[in-house]
Amino acid sequence: MGYDSLESSLGVFGSIMAGLGVKLADDSPIKRDFDTTTEFLNDKRTMAENAWLEKWSRRVKEFYDAQIVVKRLVDAVVALRGQARLKGRLKKVLGGPLTQDFVPDAAKDHFYELEMAALWAGCGFAVELAEPDVVISGNGLSAPLGVACKYPSGLASLHEHISKGYRQIAKQGYDGLVVIGLDQLACKGMSNFMDFRQGSRHPLEVMESLTADAMTRLVALRAQDYPSERPIDGAMLTMSAVGIYGQPAQLTSVRHVTVQCDGASPGRADLGVLYRGMQAGGAS
């Protein structure tokens, strides 16, 4: 992680938050993450290298968690600045923890919407924080796509989330897709201190296998166990995590995306445009 870049982005983030009239509450877990990150950056700037390295070697886990939260939140907010509904969405995020511990929390559900919107914006699409959750347009799309974002924590509720997502999209009159984050399902019970160097395969290969297999099983189970519900036709599975990787070792964000659409679906061409746009933008 480039600390100069992070420090610069924190300044932009602070200006955006001030402009929105939004502050982190003193008892917010996220505020502790920002305080920890600010303390580290100040120490790195003002202390001798051996001194700050010794101090923070005793607080590695604390700083690891804080860095991930701060970087992800700052990047999303900076990418979405100027969005009319950003303030309202942020208020739903800032009251809870965003720690990468794969423990369910409503704040993480709402943040998933922001993070995906920021991802599409970064890939050149126009995004609007509007019902169903996000509306995507431009960059080659023939018409706006309505997106319902779901971040389930249990298999029992997965198909309920999918059905609700399709209803949300239909209610707004859009063609679109349900986007499902698998992080809490795939990583449940795992250590949140992730060292990607420990595996025999690149983390992207692992995520690709997991999302592709999950999509295949999801489509089959939907038809088998939920025949009265709308079949899966227009869906995206995402998996993302931040861990230690590379030489020299540093925090590295990894994400993989799998898209599904029925061969006869009228929205197939636009989903292809969206997927290729994400590939070109380095998001899949």
mmCIF file of C-alpha atoms in Angstrom:
data_model
loop_
_atom_site.group_PDB
_atom_site.id
_atom_site.type_symbol
_atom_site.label_atom_id
_atom_site.label_comp_id
_atom_site.label_asym_id
_atom_site.label_seq_id
_atom_site.Cartn_x
_atom_site.Cartn_y
_atom_site.Cartn_z
ATOM 1 C CA MET A 1 0.000 0.000 0.000
ATOM 2 C CA GLY A 2 1.404 3.412 -0.967
ATOM 3 C CA TYR A 3 1.274 5.522 2.177
ATOM 4 C CA ASP A 4 1.797 8.814 0.304
ATOM 5 C CA SER A 5 -1.211 8.004 -1.864
ATOM 6 C CA LEU A 6 -3.257 7.014 1.182
ATOM 7 C CA GLU A 7 -2.398 10.249 2.972
ATOM 8 C CA SER A 8 -3.416 12.277 -0.077
ATOM 9 C CA SER A 9 -6.695 10.353 -0.431
ATOM 10 C CA LEU A 10 -7.448 10.900 3.261
ATOM 11 C CA GLY A 11 -7.269 14.640 2.659
ATOM 12 C CA VAL A 12 -9.731 14.404 -0.234
ATOM 13 C CA PHE A 13 -11.991 12.153 1.844
ATOM 14 C CA GLY A 14 -11.992 14.687 4.681
ATOM 15 C CA SER A 15 -13.005 17.469 2.307
ATOM 16 C CA ILE A 16 -15.848 15.373 0.880
ATOM 17 C CA MET A 17 -17.118 14.468 4.348
ATOM 18 C CA ALA A 18 -16.985 18.114 5.444
ATOM 19 C CA GLY A 19 -18.894 19.155 2.336
ATOM 20 C CA LEU A 20 -21.570 16.569 3.077
ATOM 21 C CA GLY A 21 -21.777 17.630 6.718
ATOM 22 C CA VAL A 22 -21.024 14.075 7.858
ATOM 23 C CA LYS A 23 -18.778 13.196 10.801
ATOM 24 C CA LEU A 24 -17.639 9.918 12.266
ATOM 25 C CA ALA A 25 -19.206 9.461 15.698
ATOM 26 C CA ASP A 26 -16.748 9.168 18.584
ATOM 27 C CA ASP A 27 -18.006 5.669 19.398
ATOM 28 C CA SER A 28 -17.921 4.461 15.787
ATOM 29 C CA PRO A 29 -15.634 1.460 15.172
ATOM 30 C CA ILE A 30 -14.687 3.101 11.878
ATOM 31 C CA LYS A 31 -13.451 6.201 13.691
ATOM 32 C CA ARG A 32 -11.019 4.013 15.627
ATOM 33 C CA ASP A 33 -9.721 2.684 12.322
ATOM 34 C CA PHE A 34 -9.186 6.214 11.022
ATOM 35 C CA ASP A 35 -7.530 7.289 14.271
ATOM 36 C CA THR A 36 -5.156 4.318 14.131
ATOM 37 C CA THR A 37 -4.252 5.026 10.502
ATOM 38 C CA THR A 38 -3.717 8.737 11.164
ATOM 39 C CA GLU A 39 -1.503 7.938 14.164
ATOM 40 C CA PHE A 40 0.609 5.578 12.055
ATOM 41 C CA LEU A 41 1.022 8.076 9.212
ATOM 42 C CA ASN A 42 2.002 10.796 11.684
ATOM 43 C CA ASP A 43 4.549 8.505 13.356
ATOM 44 C CA LYS A 44 6.008 7.501 10.006
ATOM 45 C CA ARG A 45 6.380 11.171 9.085
ATOM 46 C CA THR A 46 7.825 12.431 12.377
ATOM 47 C CA MET A 47 9.714 9.551 13.984
ATOM 48 C CA ALA A 48 12.974 7.838 13.111
ATOM 49 C CA GLU A 49 12.371 4.693 11.055
ATOM 50 C CA ASN A 50 13.646 2.295 13.720
ATOM 51 C CA ALA A 51 11.401 3.976 16.317
ATOM 52 C CA TRP A 52 8.143 3.788 14.384
ATOM 53 C CA LEU A 53 8.913 0.273 13.160
ATOM 54 C CA GLU A 54 9.437 -0.896 16.744
ATOM 55 C CA LYS A 55 6.241 0.784 17.950
ATOM 56 C CA TRP A 56 4.027 -0.585 15.189
ATOM 57 C CA SER A 57 5.536 -4.079 15.219
ATOM 58 C CA ARG A 58 3.555 -4.511 18.446
ATOM 59 C CA ARG A 59 0.358 -3.322 16.784
ATOM 60 C CA VAL A 60 0.521 -5.152 13.461
ATOM 61 C CA LYS A 61 -2.930 -6.762 13.676
ATOM 62 C CA GLU A 62 -4.596 -3.515 14.750
ATOM 63 C CA PHE A 63 -3.022 -1.576 11.903
ATOM 64 C CA TYR A 64 -3.710 -4.366 9.380
ATOM 65 C CA ASP A 65 -7.448 -4.208 10.115
ATOM 66 C CA ALA A 66 -7.516 -0.406 10.169
ATOM 67 C CA GLN A 67 -5.673 -0.017 6.856
ATOM 68 C CA ILE A 68 -8.140 -2.260 5.042
ATOM 69 C CA VAL A 69 -11.180 -0.410 6.366
ATOM 70 C CA VAL A 70 -9.765 3.045 5.687
ATOM 71 C CA LYS A 71 -8.459 2.276 2.193
ATOM 72 C CA ARG A 72 -11.698 0.650 1.030
ATOM 73 C CA LEU A 73 -13.976 3.331 2.462
ATOM 74 C CA VAL A 74 -11.837 6.247 1.277
ATOM 75 C CA ASP A 75 -11.539 4.824 -2.242
ATOM 76 C CA ALA A 76 -15.306 4.296 -2.524
ATOM 77 C CA VAL A 77 -16.243 7.744 -1.234
ATOM 78 C CA VAL A 78 -13.698 9.523 -3.429
ATOM 79 C CA ALA A 79 -14.944 7.628 -6.501
ATOM 80 C CA LEU A 80 -18.569 8.533 -5.725
ATOM 81 C CA ARG A 81 -18.131 12.184 -4.728
ATOM 82 C CA GLY A 82 -20.832 14.340 -6.218
ATOM 83 C CA GLN A 83 -23.472 11.608 -6.007
ATOM 84 C CA ALA A 84 -26.754 13.148 -4.836
ATOM 85 C CA ARG A 85 -27.564 10.292 -2.464
ATOM 86 C CA LEU A 86 -24.067 9.658 -1.136
ATOM 87 C CA LYS A 87 -24.749 11.294 2.223
ATOM 88 C CA GLY A 88 -27.786 9.132 2.920
ATOM 89 C CA ARG A 89 -25.991 5.946 1.939
ATOM 90 C CA LEU A 90 -22.946 6.849 4.035
ATOM 91 C CA LYS A 91 -25.057 7.316 7.139
ATOM 92 C CA LYS A 92 -26.104 3.667 6.842
ATOM 93 C CA VAL A 93 -22.460 2.605 6.645
ATOM 94 C CA LEU A 94 -20.676 4.712 9.223
ATOM 95 C CA GLY A 95 -22.468 3.448 12.326
ATOM 96 C CA GLY A 96 -21.131 -0.089 12.176
ATOM 97 C CA PRO A 97 -17.849 -1.949 11.716
ATOM 98 C CA LEU A 98 -16.336 -2.613 8.289
ATOM 99 C CA THR A 99 -13.551 -4.851 9.571
ATOM 100 C CA GLN A 100 -12.664 -7.663 7.164
ATOM 101 C CA ASP A 101 -13.663 -10.377 9.625
ATOM 102 C CA PHE A 102 -16.511 -11.898 7.556
ATOM 103 C CA VAL A 103 -18.938 -11.337 10.430
ATOM 104 C CA PRO A 104 -22.348 -10.072 9.240
ATOM 105 C CA ASP A 105 -23.346 -6.486 9.918
ATOM 106 C CA ALA A 106 -25.872 -4.170 8.255
ATOM 107 C CA ALA A 107 -23.130 -1.588 7.670
ATOM 108 C CA LYS A 108 -21.255 -4.102 5.498
ATOM 109 C CA ASP A 109 -24.407 -4.820 3.479
ATOM 110 C CA HIS A 110 -24.796 -1.124 2.668
ATOM 111 C CA PHE A 111 -21.082 -0.684 2.033
ATOM 112 C CA TYR A 112 -21.189 -3.458 -0.564
ATOM 113 C CA GLU A 113 -23.552 -1.255 -2.601
ATOM 114 C CA LEU A 114 -21.156 1.690 -2.382
ATOM 115 C CA GLU A 115 -18.099 -0.380 -3.197
ATOM 116 C CA MET A 116 -19.701 -1.935 -6.279
ATOM 117 C CA ALA A 117 -20.949 1.468 -7.481
ATOM 118 C CA ALA A 118 -17.441 2.870 -7.055
ATOM 119 C CA LEU A 119 -16.022 -0.114 -8.941
ATOM 120 C CA TRP A 120 -18.284 0.497 -11.945
ATOM 121 C CA ALA A 121 -17.582 4.221 -11.863
ATOM 122 C CA GLY A 122 -13.868 3.457 -11.946
ATOM 123 C CA CYS A 123 -14.424 1.296 -15.043
ATOM 124 C CA GLY A 124 -15.929 4.195 -16.983
ATOM 125 C CA PHE A 125 -19.651 3.673 -16.403
ATOM 126 C CA ALA A 126 -21.990 6.384 -15.175
ATOM 127 C CA VAL A 127 -23.520 5.328 -11.867
ATOM 128 C CA GLU A 128 -26.389 6.630 -9.794
ATOM 129 C CA LEU A 129 -27.122 5.640 -6.206
ATOM 130 C CA ALA A 130 -30.787 4.980 -6.865
ATOM 131 C CA GLU A 131 -33.296 2.157 -6.579
ATOM 132 C CA PRO A 132 -33.059 -0.774 -6.900
ATOM 133 C CA ASP A 133 -29.615 -0.053 -5.371
ATOM 134 C CA VAL A 134 -27.423 1.235 -8.201
ATOM 135 C CA VAL A 135 -28.244 2.280 -11.774
ATOM 136 C CA ILE A 136 -25.468 1.921 -14.364
ATOM 137 C CA SER A 137 -25.418 3.585 -17.790
ATOM 138 C CA GLY A 138 -23.100 4.752 -20.562
ATOM 139 C CA ASN A 139 -19.800 3.250 -21.712
ATOM 140 C CA GLY A 140 -21.486 1.269 -24.483
ATOM 141 C CA LEU A 141 -24.643 0.129 -22.652
ATOM 142 C CA SER A 142 -27.772 0.375 -24.804
ATOM 143 C CA ALA A 143 -29.936 1.343 -21.827
ATOM 144 C CA PRO A 144 -29.547 1.852 -18.066
ATOM 145 C CA LEU A 145 -29.168 -1.301 -15.977
ATOM 146 C CA GLY A 146 -30.795 -1.567 -12.575
ATOM 147 C CA VAL A 147 -28.668 -3.438 -10.052
ATOM 148 C CA ALA A 148 -29.764 -5.005 -6.784
ATOM 149 C CA CYS A 149 -26.756 -5.688 -4.536
ATOM 150 C CA LYS A 150 -26.890 -8.514 -2.001
ATOM 151 C CA TYR A 151 -24.282 -9.475 0.575
ATOM 152 C CA PRO A 152 -25.631 -12.650 2.203
ATOM 153 C CA SER A 153 -24.142 -14.264 5.269
ATOM 154 C CA GLY A 154 -25.909 -17.625 5.079
ATOM 155 C CA LEU A 155 -26.933 -20.150 2.437
ATOM 156 C CA ALA A 156 -30.441 -20.446 3.867
ATOM 157 C CA SER A 157 -31.315 -16.889 2.848
ATOM 158 C CA LEU A 158 -29.443 -16.810 -0.469
ATOM 159 C CA HIS A 159 -32.370 -17.566 -2.789
ATOM 160 C CA GLU A 160 -34.603 -15.219 -0.826
ATOM 161 C CA HIS A 161 -32.049 -12.465 -1.473
ATOM 162 C CA ILE A 162 -32.026 -13.295 -5.188
ATOM 163 C CA SER A 163 -35.821 -13.245 -5.466
ATOM 164 C CA LYS A 164 -36.013 -9.957 -3.603
ATOM 165 C CA GLY A 165 -33.369 -8.485 -5.891
ATOM 166 C CA TYR A 166 -35.276 -9.377 -9.053
ATOM 167 C CA ARG A 167 -38.456 -7.903 -7.553
ATOM 168 C CA GLN A 168 -36.612 -4.673 -6.737
ATOM 169 C CA ILE A 169 -35.365 -4.393 -10.321
ATOM 170 C CA ALA A 170 -38.794 -5.138 -11.838
ATOM 171 C CA LYS A 171 -40.469 -2.595 -9.563
ATOM 172 C CA GLN A 172 -38.245 0.152 -10.982
ATOM 173 C CA GLY A 173 -38.917 -0.914 -14.575
ATOM 174 C CA TYR A 174 -35.322 -1.744 -15.464
ATOM 175 C CA ASP A 175 -33.551 -4.584 -17.135
ATOM 176 C CA GLY A 176 -30.721 -5.503 -14.850
ATOM 177 C CA LEU A 177 -28.972 -7.987 -12.665
ATOM 178 C CA VAL A 178 -28.626 -9.161 -9.089
ATOM 179 C CA VAL A 179 -25.076 -8.826 -7.796
ATOM 180 C CA ILE A 180 -24.138 -11.129 -4.934
ATOM 181 C CA GLY A 181 -21.045 -10.787 -2.774
ATOM 182 C CA LEU A 182 -19.786 -14.197 -1.657
ATOM 183 C CA ASP A 183 -17.171 -12.973 0.826
ATOM 184 C CA GLN A 184 -19.071 -13.812 4.008
ATOM 185 C CA LEU A 185 -20.159 -17.193 2.645
ATOM 186 C CA ALA A 186 -16.811 -18.305 1.240
ATOM 187 C CA CYS A 187 -14.600 -16.934 4.022
ATOM 188 C CA LYS A 188 -16.824 -17.611 7.026
ATOM 189 C CA GLY A 189 -14.746 -18.778 9.970
ATOM 190 C CA MET A 190 -11.440 -17.926 8.317
ATOM 191 C CA SER A 191 -8.808 -15.736 9.923
ATOM 192 C CA ASN A 192 -9.144 -12.127 8.856
ATOM 193 C CA PHE A 193 -5.339 -11.892 8.765
ATOM 194 C CA MET A 194 -4.951 -13.285 5.256
ATOM 195 C CA ASP A 195 -1.552 -14.157 3.832
ATOM 196 C CA PHE A 196 -2.029 -15.004 0.172
ATOM 197 C CA ARG A 197 1.586 -16.206 -0.031
ATOM 198 C CA GLN A 198 0.711 -19.324 1.977
ATOM 199 C CA GLY A 199 -1.340 -20.944 -0.771
ATOM 200 C CA SER A 200 -0.020 -22.963 -3.692
ATOM 201 C CA ARG A 201 -2.173 -21.027 -6.171
ATOM 202 C CA HIS A 202 -2.566 -17.328 -6.906
ATOM 203 C CA PRO A 203 -5.532 -15.932 -4.926
ATOM 204 C CA LEU A 204 -7.264 -14.928 -8.170
ATOM 205 C CA GLU A 205 -7.189 -18.540 -9.349
ATOM 206 C CA VAL A 206 -8.827 -19.624 -6.098
ATOM 207 C CA MET A 207 -11.523 -16.959 -6.391
ATOM 208 C CA GLU A 208 -12.170 -17.822 -10.032
ATOM 209 C CA SER A 209 -12.760 -21.464 -9.131
ATOM 210 C CA LEU A 210 -15.008 -20.590 -6.195
ATOM 211 C CA THR A 211 -17.207 -18.105 -8.056
ATOM 212 C CA ALA A 212 -17.565 -20.268 -11.174
ATOM 213 C CA ASP A 213 -18.510 -23.324 -9.107
ATOM 214 C CA ALA A 214 -20.900 -21.285 -6.977
ATOM 215 C CA MET A 215 -22.673 -19.902 -10.056
ATOM 216 C CA THR A 216 -23.101 -23.368 -11.570
ATOM 217 C CA ARG A 217 -24.555 -24.760 -8.341
ATOM 218 C CA LEU A 218 -26.718 -21.686 -7.769
ATOM 219 C CA VAL A 219 -28.391 -21.904 -11.187
ATOM 220 C CA ALA A 220 -29.015 -25.650 -10.813
ATOM 221 C CA LEU A 221 -30.385 -25.420 -7.253
ATOM 222 C CA ARG A 222 -32.615 -22.508 -8.196
ATOM 223 C CA ALA A 223 -34.327 -24.565 -10.875
ATOM 224 C CA GLN A 224 -34.506 -27.672 -8.674
ATOM 225 C CA ASP A 225 -35.559 -26.277 -5.296
ATOM 226 C CA TYR A 226 -37.289 -23.006 -6.226
ATOM 227 C CA PRO A 227 -39.233 -23.819 -9.416
ATOM 228 C CA SER A 228 -41.910 -21.217 -8.694
ATOM 229 C CA GLU A 229 -39.367 -18.382 -8.384
ATOM 230 C CA ARG A 230 -37.836 -16.496 -11.280
ATOM 231 C CA PRO A 231 -34.872 -18.432 -12.711
ATOM 232 C CA ILE A 232 -31.450 -16.876 -12.426
ATOM 233 C CA ASP A 233 -31.050 -14.822 -15.581
ATOM 234 C CA GLY A 234 -28.801 -11.830 -15.145
ATOM 235 C CA ALA A 235 -26.562 -12.331 -12.134
ATOM 236 C CA MET A 236 -23.069 -11.470 -11.015
ATOM 237 C CA LEU A 237 -21.109 -13.182 -8.266
ATOM 238 C CA THR A 238 -18.207 -11.321 -6.728
ATOM 239 C CA MET A 239 -15.551 -12.354 -4.280
ATOM 240 C CA SER A 240 -12.985 -10.000 -2.826
ATOM 241 C CA ALA A 241 -10.470 -9.918 -0.006
ATOM 242 C CA VAL A 242 -7.401 -8.003 1.083
ATOM 243 C CA GLY A 243 -4.302 -9.846 2.233
ATOM 244 C CA ILE A 244 -0.525 -9.938 2.246
ATOM 245 C CA TYR A 245 1.069 -10.664 -1.131
ATOM 246 C CA GLY A 246 4.041 -9.872 -3.341
ATOM 247 C CA GLN A 247 7.707 -9.045 -2.961
ATOM 248 C CA PRO A 248 8.138 -6.929 -0.988
ATOM 249 C CA ALA A 249 5.094 -8.091 0.962
ATOM 250 C CA GLN A 250 2.278 -5.563 1.055
ATOM 251 C CA LEU A 251 -1.476 -5.339 1.432
ATOM 252 C CA THR A 252 -3.047 -6.433 -1.845
ATOM 253 C CA SER A 253 -6.723 -6.274 -2.817
ATOM 254 C CA VAL A 254 -7.974 -9.173 -4.944
ATOM 255 C CA ARG A 255 -11.387 -9.460 -6.607
ATOM 256 C CA HIS A 256 -12.964 -11.856 -9.082
ATOM 257 C CA VAL A 257 -16.290 -11.533 -10.896
ATOM 258 C CA THR A 258 -18.419 -14.174 -12.615
ATOM 259 C CA VAL A 259 -21.412 -13.133 -14.747
ATOM 260 C CA GLN A 260 -24.382 -15.299 -15.759
ATOM 261 C CA CYS A 261 -27.050 -14.644 -18.382
ATOM 262 C CA ASP A 262 -29.370 -16.972 -20.285
ATOM 263 C CA GLY A 263 -28.402 -17.359 -23.931
ATOM 264 C CA ALA A 264 -31.786 -16.082 -25.129
ATOM 265 C CA SER A 265 -31.975 -13.155 -22.717
ATOM 266 C CA PRO A 266 -32.531 -9.739 -24.351
ATOM 267 C CA GLY A 267 -30.144 -8.229 -21.803
ATOM 268 C CA ARG A 268 -27.256 -10.533 -22.719
ATOM 269 C CA ALA A 269 -25.506 -7.973 -24.933
ATOM 270 C CA ASP A 270 -25.515 -5.290 -22.249
ATOM 271 C CA LEU A 271 -24.251 -7.683 -19.586
ATOM 272 C CA GLY A 272 -21.426 -8.508 -21.958
ATOM 273 C CA VAL A 273 -20.667 -4.793 -22.296
ATOM 274 C CA LEU A 274 -20.634 -4.456 -18.508
ATOM 275 C CA TYR A 275 -18.359 -7.451 -18.015
ATOM 276 C CA ARG A 276 -15.904 -6.390 -20.719
ATOM 277 C CA GLY A 277 -15.872 -2.884 -19.285
ATOM 278 C CA MET A 278 -14.994 -4.308 -15.887
ATOM 279 C CA GLN A 279 -12.235 -6.421 -17.409
ATOM 280 C CA ALA A 280 -10.797 -3.403 -19.208
ATOM 281 C CA GLY A 281 -10.948 -1.435 -15.958
ATOM 282 C CA GLY A 282 -9.054 -4.165 -14.116
ATOM 283 C CA ALA A 283 -12.037 -5.017 -11.923
ATOM 284 C CA SER A 284 -12.454 -8.682 -12.775
#
